Coordinates of C-alpha atoms in Angstrom, one line a residue:
X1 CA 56.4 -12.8 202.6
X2 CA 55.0 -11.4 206.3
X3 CA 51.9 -11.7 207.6
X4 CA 50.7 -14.5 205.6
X5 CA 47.3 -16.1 207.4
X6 CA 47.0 -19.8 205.8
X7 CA 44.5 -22.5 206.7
X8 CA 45.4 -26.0 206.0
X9 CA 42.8 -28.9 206.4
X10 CA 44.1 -32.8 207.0
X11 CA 41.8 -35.2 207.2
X12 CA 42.0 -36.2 210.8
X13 CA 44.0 -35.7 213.9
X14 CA 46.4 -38.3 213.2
X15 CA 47.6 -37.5 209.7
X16 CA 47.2 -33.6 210.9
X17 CA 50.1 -34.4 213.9
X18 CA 52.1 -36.4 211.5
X19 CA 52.4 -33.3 208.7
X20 CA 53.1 -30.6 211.5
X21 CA 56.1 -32.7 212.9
X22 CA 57.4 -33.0 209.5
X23 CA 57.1 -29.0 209.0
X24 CA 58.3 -28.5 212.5
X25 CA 61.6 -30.8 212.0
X26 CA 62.4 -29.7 208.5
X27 CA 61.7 -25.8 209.8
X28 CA 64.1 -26.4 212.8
X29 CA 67.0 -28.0 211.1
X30 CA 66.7 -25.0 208.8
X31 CA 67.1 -22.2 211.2
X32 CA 69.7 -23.8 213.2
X33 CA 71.8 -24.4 209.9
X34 CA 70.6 -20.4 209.5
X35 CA 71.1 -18.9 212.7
X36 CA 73.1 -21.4 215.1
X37 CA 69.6 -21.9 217.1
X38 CA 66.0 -22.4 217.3
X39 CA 63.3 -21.1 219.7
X40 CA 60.3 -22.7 220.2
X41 CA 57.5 -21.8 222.4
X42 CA 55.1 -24.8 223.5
X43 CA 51.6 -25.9 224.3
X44 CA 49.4 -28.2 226.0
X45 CA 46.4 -29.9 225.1
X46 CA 45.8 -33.1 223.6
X47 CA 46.7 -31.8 219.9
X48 CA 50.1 -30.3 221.4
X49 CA 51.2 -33.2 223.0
X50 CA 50.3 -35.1 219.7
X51 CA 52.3 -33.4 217.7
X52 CA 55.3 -33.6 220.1
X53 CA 55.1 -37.6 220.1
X54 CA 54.6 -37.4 216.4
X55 CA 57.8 -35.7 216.0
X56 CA 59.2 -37.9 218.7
X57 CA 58.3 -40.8 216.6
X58 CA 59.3 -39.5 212.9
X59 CA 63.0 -41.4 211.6
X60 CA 63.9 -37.9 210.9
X61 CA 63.5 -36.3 214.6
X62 CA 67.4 -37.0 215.6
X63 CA 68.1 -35.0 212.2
X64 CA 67.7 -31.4 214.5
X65 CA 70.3 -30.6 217.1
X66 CA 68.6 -31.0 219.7
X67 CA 71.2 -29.1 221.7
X68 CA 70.8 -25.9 220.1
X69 CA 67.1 -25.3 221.0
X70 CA 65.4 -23.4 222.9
X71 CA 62.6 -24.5 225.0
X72 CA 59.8 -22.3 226.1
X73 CA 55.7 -22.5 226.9
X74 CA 53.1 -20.0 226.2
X75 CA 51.2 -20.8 229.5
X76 CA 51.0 -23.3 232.7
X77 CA 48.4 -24.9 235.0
X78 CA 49.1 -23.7 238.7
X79 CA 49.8 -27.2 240.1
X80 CA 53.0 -28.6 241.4
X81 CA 55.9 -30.1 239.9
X82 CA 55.3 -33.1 238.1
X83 CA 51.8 -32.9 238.2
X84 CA 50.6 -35.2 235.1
X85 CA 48.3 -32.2 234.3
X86 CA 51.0 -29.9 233.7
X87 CA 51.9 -28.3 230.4
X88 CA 55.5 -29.1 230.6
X89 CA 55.3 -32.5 232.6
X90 CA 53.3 -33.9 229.0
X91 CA 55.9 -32.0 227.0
X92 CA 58.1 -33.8 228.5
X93 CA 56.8 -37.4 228.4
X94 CA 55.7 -36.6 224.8
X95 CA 59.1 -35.9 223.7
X96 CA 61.8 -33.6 225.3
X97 CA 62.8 -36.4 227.4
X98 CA 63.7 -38.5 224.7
X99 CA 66.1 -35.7 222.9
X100 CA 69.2 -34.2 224.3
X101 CA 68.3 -31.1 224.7
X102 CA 70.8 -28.9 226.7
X103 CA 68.4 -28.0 230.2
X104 CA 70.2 -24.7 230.1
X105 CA 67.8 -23.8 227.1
X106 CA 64.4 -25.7 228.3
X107 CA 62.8 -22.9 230.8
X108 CA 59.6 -24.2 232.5
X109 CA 56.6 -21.5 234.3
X110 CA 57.3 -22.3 238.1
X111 CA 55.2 -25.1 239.8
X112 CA 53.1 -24.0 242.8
X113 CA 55.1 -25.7 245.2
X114 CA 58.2 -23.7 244.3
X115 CA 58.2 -21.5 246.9
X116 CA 57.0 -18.6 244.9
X117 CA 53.3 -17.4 244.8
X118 CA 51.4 -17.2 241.6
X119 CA 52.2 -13.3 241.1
X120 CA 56.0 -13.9 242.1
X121 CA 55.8 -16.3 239.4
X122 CA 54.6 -15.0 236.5
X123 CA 57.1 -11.7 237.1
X124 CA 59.9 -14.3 237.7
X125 CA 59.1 -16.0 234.4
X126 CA 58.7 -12.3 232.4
X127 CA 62.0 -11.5 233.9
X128 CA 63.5 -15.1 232.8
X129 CA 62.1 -14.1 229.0
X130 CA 64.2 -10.7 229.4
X131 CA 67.5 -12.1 230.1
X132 CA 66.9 -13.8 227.7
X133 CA 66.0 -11.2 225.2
X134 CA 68.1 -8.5 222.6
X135 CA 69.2 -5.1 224.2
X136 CA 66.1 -2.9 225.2
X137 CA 63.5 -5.9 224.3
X138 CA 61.6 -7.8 226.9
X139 CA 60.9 -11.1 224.5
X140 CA 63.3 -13.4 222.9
X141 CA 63.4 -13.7 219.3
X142 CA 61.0 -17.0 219.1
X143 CA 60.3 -18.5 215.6
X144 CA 58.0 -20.9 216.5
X145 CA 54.9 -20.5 218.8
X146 CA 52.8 -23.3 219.2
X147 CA 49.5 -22.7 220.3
X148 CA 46.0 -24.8 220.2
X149 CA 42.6 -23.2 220.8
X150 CA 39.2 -24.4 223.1
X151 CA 35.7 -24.9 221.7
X152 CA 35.2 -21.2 222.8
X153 CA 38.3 -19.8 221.1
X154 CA 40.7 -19.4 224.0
X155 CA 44.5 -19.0 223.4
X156 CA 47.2 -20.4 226.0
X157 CA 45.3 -19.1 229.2
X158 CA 44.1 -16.2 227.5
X159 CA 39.9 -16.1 228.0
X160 CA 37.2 -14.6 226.2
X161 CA 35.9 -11.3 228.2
X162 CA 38.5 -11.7 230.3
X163 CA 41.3 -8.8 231.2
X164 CA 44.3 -11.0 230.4
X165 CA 43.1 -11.3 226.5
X166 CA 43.6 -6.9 226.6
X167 CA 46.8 -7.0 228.4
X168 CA 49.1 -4.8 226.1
X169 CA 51.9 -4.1 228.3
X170 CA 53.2 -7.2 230.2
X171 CA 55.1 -10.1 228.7
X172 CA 53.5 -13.0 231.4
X173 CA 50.1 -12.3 233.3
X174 CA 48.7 -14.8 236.4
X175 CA 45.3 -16.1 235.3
X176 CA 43.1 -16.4 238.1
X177 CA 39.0 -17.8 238.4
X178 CA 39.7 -19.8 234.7
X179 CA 36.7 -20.9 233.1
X180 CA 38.5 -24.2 233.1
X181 CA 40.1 -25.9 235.5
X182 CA 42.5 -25.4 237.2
X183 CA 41.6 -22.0 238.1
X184 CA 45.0 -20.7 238.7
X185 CA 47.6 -20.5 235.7
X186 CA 50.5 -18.4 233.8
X187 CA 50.1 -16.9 230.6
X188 CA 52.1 -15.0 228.0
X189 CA 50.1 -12.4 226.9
X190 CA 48.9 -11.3 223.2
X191 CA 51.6 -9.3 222.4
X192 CA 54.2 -11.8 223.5
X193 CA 52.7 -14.2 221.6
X194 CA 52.6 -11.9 218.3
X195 CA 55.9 -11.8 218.6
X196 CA 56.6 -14.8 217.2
X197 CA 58.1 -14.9 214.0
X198 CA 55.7 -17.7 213.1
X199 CA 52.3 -18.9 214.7
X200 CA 51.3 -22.6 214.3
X201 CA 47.6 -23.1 215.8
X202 CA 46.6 -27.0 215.6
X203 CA 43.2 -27.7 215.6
X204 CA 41.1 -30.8 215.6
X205 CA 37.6 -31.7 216.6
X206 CA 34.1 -30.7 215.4
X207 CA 33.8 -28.8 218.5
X208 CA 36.2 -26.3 217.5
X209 CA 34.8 -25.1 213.9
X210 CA 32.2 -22.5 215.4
X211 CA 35.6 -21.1 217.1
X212 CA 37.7 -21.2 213.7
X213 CA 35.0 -19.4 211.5
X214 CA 34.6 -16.5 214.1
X215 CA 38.3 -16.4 214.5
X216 CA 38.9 -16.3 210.6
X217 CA 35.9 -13.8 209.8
X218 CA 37.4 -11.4 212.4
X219 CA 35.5 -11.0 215.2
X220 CA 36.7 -8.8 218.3
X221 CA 39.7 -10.5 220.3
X222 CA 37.5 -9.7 223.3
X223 CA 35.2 -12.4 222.3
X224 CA 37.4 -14.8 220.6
X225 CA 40.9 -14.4 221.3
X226 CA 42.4 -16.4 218.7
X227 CA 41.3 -13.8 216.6
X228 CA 44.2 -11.5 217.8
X229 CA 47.1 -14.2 216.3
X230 CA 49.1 -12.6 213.8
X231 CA 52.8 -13.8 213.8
X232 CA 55.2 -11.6 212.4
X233 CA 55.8 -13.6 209.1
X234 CA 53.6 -16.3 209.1
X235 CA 50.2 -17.2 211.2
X236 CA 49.4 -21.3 210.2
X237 CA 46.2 -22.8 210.9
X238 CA 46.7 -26.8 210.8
X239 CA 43.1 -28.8 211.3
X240 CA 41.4 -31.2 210.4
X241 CA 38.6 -32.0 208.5
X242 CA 35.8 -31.7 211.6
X243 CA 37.1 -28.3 213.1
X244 CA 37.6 -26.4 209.3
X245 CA 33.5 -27.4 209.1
X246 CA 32.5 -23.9 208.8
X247 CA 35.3 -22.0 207.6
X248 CA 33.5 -19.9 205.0
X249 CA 34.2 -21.2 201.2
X250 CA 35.5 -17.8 200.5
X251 CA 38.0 -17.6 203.0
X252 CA 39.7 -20.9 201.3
X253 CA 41.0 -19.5 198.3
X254 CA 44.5 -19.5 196.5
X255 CA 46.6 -16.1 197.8
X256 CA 44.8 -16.0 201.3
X257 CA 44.0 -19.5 202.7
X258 CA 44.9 -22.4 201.2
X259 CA 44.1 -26.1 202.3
X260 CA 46.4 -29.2 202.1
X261 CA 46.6 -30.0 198.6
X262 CA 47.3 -27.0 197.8
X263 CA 50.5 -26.1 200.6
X264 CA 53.0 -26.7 198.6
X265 CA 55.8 -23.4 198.5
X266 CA 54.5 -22.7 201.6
X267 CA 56.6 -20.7 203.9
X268 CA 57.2 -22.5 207.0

């Protein structure tokens, strides 16, 4: 199937991390058996990092080769190296340094004391995704892009009425004046993140269900960007109970969104 949209409701955060590491482990030890690798594209935020120590924690995490994934984020905070605020600094605490992944595959947005400005770094990072890519592409083949989504349905660093969310031709923008701190930050753009063959947003939190309803009843991208996710195969919403609060009835029905109970033959 392709561009399958599926919602699917747990009842809270905890149970909702648990069930995404178990699709995200059983997903990956496929596609390596498949294709000799996996590439995953990360996120921040406190339901991002959940999931990573929930897969950390499962008895089956040392069942994927760890070796033979590829590590990428779909955007940064401008702050240095290390910085506890960092994407990749609570990506790795949550789990990557507790698997041996090969560091040859993990490819982190530069920190701002790197040497490089913020524009230098967002076109060294684009340039990093085209080495990385097929002939004539500028994205790697990535087959799972994680992403979570604010109370006023922002994407990675991707803003409402901001430029960056209408960026159609770069792979990586710099984000500059965010609505949330800090102001300065790295983003892939839309089109970089619709390139994934699959799209898993996690959600949790009562303050996020005004955000999921506009996003599944299709208003502009401009005003909500996570309206613009579509994965090439597969775009997965995983919440809980709180933020699916106003998802319209009608949107939850068998052959367009299904909930928990009912996930079962879903294509990861």
């Amino acid at each position: 199937m392709t561009n399958e949209r599926r919602v699917i409701v747990h009842a809270d955060n905890s149970s909702l991390a648990s069930a995404v590491a178990a699709r995200f482990i059983t997903k990956t030890v496929d596609l390596i058996a498949e294709f000799d690798e996996a590439s995953v594209v990360l996120t921040g935020g406190t339901m991002g990092s959940a999931v990573l120590a929930a897969i950390n924690l499962s008895p089956a995490r040392d069942s994927v080769d760890w070796s033979r994934v590829n590590v990428w984020w779909g955007d940064e905070r401008w702050l240095p190296a290390g910085d506890p605020d960092r994407n990749d600094t609570q990506a790795r605490e949550a789990l990557l340094d507790h698997v041996p992944l090969d560091p040859h595959r993990v490819h982190a947005f530069a920190a701002s004391d790197s040497g490089l400005e913020l524009d230098e770094a967002s076109e060294a990072y684009a340039a990093e995704l085209a080495a990385h890519s097929p002939a004539n592409a500028s994205i790697p083949h990535f087959d799972i892009t994680f992403l979570g989504m604010g109370p006023d349905g922002h994407i990675a660093s991707l803003f409402p009425e901001r430029g960056g969310v209408r960026e159609r031709e770069k792979t990586v923008i710099p984000v500059r004046k965010s609505p949330k701190p800090p102001p300065e930050r790295l983003s892939l753009t839309l089109p970089s993140i619709n390139s994934s063959a699959r799209v898993w947003l996690v959600l949790a939190g009562a303050d996020k269900a005004s955000a999921l309803g506009l996003t599944l009843a299709g208003v502009s991208v401009n005003e909500v960007p996570a309206a613009g996710v579509e994965g090439r195969r597969t775009t997965l919403f995983f919440v809980d109970a709180s933020a699916a609060a106003q998802v319209p009835e009608h949107l939850i029905t068998p052959g367009q969104f299904w909930t928990g109970a009912d996930d079962h033959g879903l294509e990861l």
